Amino acid sequence: MPDVTSADRERLPIAARPYDGPVFEDAKDPAARFPPIEPLRPPAGAPNVLVVLIDDAGFGSSSAFGGPCQTPNAERLAGAGLKFTRFHTTALCSPTRAALLSGRNHHTVSMGGITEIATSAPGYTSVRPNTCAPLAETLKLNGYATAQFGKCHEVPVWQTSPLGPFDSWPAGGGGFEHFYGFIAGETNQYYPALYEGNTPVEPPSTPEQGYHFTQDMTDRAIAWIRQQKALMADKPFFAYYAPGATHAPHHVPPEWSAKYKGRFDAGWDALREETFARQQQLGVIPPEAELTARPTEIPAWEEIDDDLKPVLARQMEVYAGFMEHTDHHVGRLIDALEDLGVLDDTLVYYIVGDNGASAEGGVHGCFNELIPLNGAGELETTEFLSERIEQFGTPEAYNHYAVGWAHAMDTPYQWTKQVASHFGGTRNGTIVHWPAGIQARGELRHQFSHVIDVAPTVLEAAGLPEPTVVHGVEQKPYEGVSMRYAFDDASAAERHVTQYFEMFCNRGVYHEGWTAVTRHSTPWIQGKPLPPFADDTWELYDTNKDWSQAHDLAAELPDKLAELQALFMEEARKYGVLPLDDRRIERFNSDLAGRPTLVHGNSQLLFGGMGRLSENVVINIKNKSHAVTAQVMIPDGGAEGVIVAQGGAFAGWSLHLKDGRPTYSYNLLGLQHFAITSDTPVPSGAHQVRAEFTYDGGGLGKGADVALYLDGTKIGEGRLPATVPLAFSGDETCDLGSDTASPVSDQYTAETSRFAGTVEWVQLDIDDAAENLDHLITAEQRLRLAMAKQ
């Protein structure tokens, strides 16, 4: 597109210019000449852009910032670029990602928490306003090629079904022309629930064949960039590389964790001291910085039972190997850019963490994080964990490390992920590499910066204006500040001088070096009453002198504290933080939170071929009586495989045929597997298979009686002593005709789960709707259900 001005680019998409020349009747007329078609491109000199965002990694994790996890590729980029030592995130995943990709504060784009706890309050809906167009859309409409690989946790939960809507998906309204990854807060690295674009796909191989998602997504990112440069060499790209690593589950091939064997036997207190010393040597913290005290809520290593210490040390070995493995694959991507000759002209952001290290594993960590998530953490005893010590990090585990390791990974700061009040939750080491645009090499930058600063930096580097109108909608201005002013000026006065923080009502404000903060809740302590907001204890720090927030000045300077408390409230009103909401469990209930749901009433009818249905789009059958009825067609010779399954190897249920006989399998948090079977095979032809689940009642997670029916006749029954109360999985789904990802039951594998007949439909009925006297659903009853839902 010729002669596009900066003003033209303020309104996107750029308006087409009508032809205003003479009209010719004959194209063969020598005068009938027209300017050539020119494809849209950004201004000359606009660089490629690669943003790498590591998940759940604290400031003190990567070796580039003094941590114990070896990240040679991060160090390599830093050696030819810059380390930003005072870069900040929001303290939680969805909010950080929404802020990064929009250039606005997380409440401005309605992502005040993770998507699963969205409410109807304006700052918390999880629905990005169309007044805040994403960076990828802006770049695409200016002529960039755009692609995202890895994790997306910004889709409202009621929009996560295979039917969308896709306004918030990367390849829908997110501005990315290509997407390969998962739509969730976490995924099983060996059995990820993948999408290519908006279409569900399965991994290309199995864990037994060496599959790991980080390697897979890197292969796809490299292939996309190579193709992009092969076909459109003059067109810059924007690639967003966001692995699920190093979020739990901590999954890594054993050879990577083996590198760290014995490395952490001295415990987390000693590790903090070692990391702190390395950080001072590297200069990522100043000589006068102090190592903050360990909170009393975190046990000292010497207080840990000797029998448990080997398990805890193993947890950290696995995590360190996981991070090094992730950095290795980032290095493969960097190598590919170098091989193509485009690395020097690529603006690379390597952000080591979307928040502080995660303390969500609990005081002792866990082997299967769904066990503590479902309120059964006491089952993971020292003996239980010790028996499984060699399985940590493998496909047999869904593991997370202990709080003490998370705190050590946030050295030298206080607290962890979710605690937005303190730097342990929000300060993340960040590396910027762009040899063609930055003269400095291997230098440190100490200016205060925030994740909302990335988008305006990218636009300035590309020579693009911030758009005022996108798709006909007037835009809210960016709230971040470009960081480019500091690229070649280490002593430049910082320009991002005020920033509020809030997550789960842990809140604070930064202003010209001063911070006023208050911790309202603790990530790993749930179920206890929280204090009124007015009773929260505020702390005051002068980080111009006290780098790590080690000395609370609140008692000494009450007027200064009051000034900053008032500033926090001013910022909170300005950016949509209010009302503060410290509910947690309640916000998972869509009715209490005011979120839309896809499922209404007590029945849900699904059809053969449907799949990749998250728990948010399937009727909730937990803690209640229910029935699962399936209409199937059996070929001559019988059938095998899964009719319907929900969940995976660490919790879930399935109705399937084993040796042609109906079987109901129940996976109780990976601890016990129950199979309720019949002696009656299903003959060829059309039949109805039904499982009736009679819940004991009296609370959550109680037992149940299960009965199996074939065409209305009881053919089997059994007993479940306990059930899963809250969640089957964070990423595994409900599928008809197969059990995708990791298998629920030990009676089949993912490969043998495909149903050898035809599943026509499956109906889920709960409570009163589950009562059917003849244990058979007639066509008339199905029609009545369909009419009732209209």
PDB file of C-alpha atoms in Angstrom, residues 268-277 279-280 285-294 407-408 410-414 546-551:
ATOM      1  CA  TRP A 268      15.494 -23.839  50.612  1.00  0.00           C
ATOM      2  CA  ASP A 269      17.002 -21.603  53.283  1.00  0.00           C
ATOM      3  CA  ALA A 270      20.531 -22.405  52.118  1.00  0.00           C
ATOM      4  CA  LEU A 271      19.454 -22.004  48.500  1.00  0.00           C
ATOM      5  CA  ARG A 272      18.188 -18.472  49.193  1.00  0.00           C
ATOM      6  CA  GLU A 273      21.556 -17.525  50.663  1.00  0.00           C
ATOM      7  CA  GLU A 274      23.432 -18.974  47.669  1.00  0.00           C
ATOM      8  CA  THR A 275      21.152 -17.261  45.161  1.00  0.00           C
ATOM      9  CA  PHE A 276      21.374 -13.945  46.968  1.00  0.00           C
ATOM     10  CA  ALA A 277      25.182 -14.031  46.817  1.00  0.00           C
ATOM     11  CA  GLN A 279      22.652 -11.982  42.446  1.00  0.00           C
ATOM     12  CA  GLN A 280      24.951  -9.488  44.098  1.00  0.00           C
ATOM     13  CA  ILE A 285      20.577  -6.441  42.860  1.00  0.00           C
ATOM     14  CA  PRO A 286      22.802  -3.721  44.363  1.00  0.00           C
ATOM     15  CA  PRO A 287      25.447  -4.401  47.033  1.00  0.00           C
ATOM     16  CA  GLU A 288      23.347  -2.748  49.718  1.00  0.00           C
ATOM     17  CA  ALA A 289      20.278  -4.912  49.004  1.00  0.00           C
ATOM     18  CA  GLU A 290      19.179  -7.201  51.828  1.00  0.00           C
ATOM     19  CA  LEU A 291      17.826 -10.733  51.794  1.00  0.00           C
ATOM     20  CA  THR A 292      14.310 -10.478  53.195  1.00  0.00           C
ATOM     21  CA  ALA A 293      13.247 -12.730  56.058  1.00  0.00           C
ATOM     22  CA  ARG A 294      11.365 -15.944  55.453  1.00  0.00           C
ATOM     23  CA  HIS A 407       9.862 -18.611  48.064  1.00  0.00           C
ATOM     24  CA  ALA A 408      13.484 -19.469  47.246  1.00  0.00           C
ATOM     25  CA  ASP A 410      11.657 -15.403  44.396  1.00  0.00           C
ATOM     26  CA  THR A 411      14.927 -14.494  46.143  1.00  0.00           C
ATOM     27  CA  PRO A 412      15.647 -11.881  47.481  1.00  0.00           C
ATOM     28  CA  TYR A 413      12.028 -10.749  47.786  1.00  0.00           C
ATOM     29  CA  GLN A 414       9.105 -11.474  50.078  1.00  0.00           C
ATOM     30  CA  ASP A 546      15.660  -0.457  50.397  1.00  0.00           C
ATOM     31  CA  TRP A 547      15.793  -2.457  47.148  1.00  0.00           C
ATOM     32  CA  SER A 548      14.071  -5.620  48.381  1.00  0.00           C
ATOM     33  CA  GLN A 549      11.345  -4.200  50.661  1.00  0.00           C
ATOM     34  CA  ALA A 550      13.171  -5.391  53.775  1.00  0.00           C
ATOM     35  CA  HIS A 551      12.452  -2.499  56.176  1.00  0.00           C
TER      36      HIS A 551
END
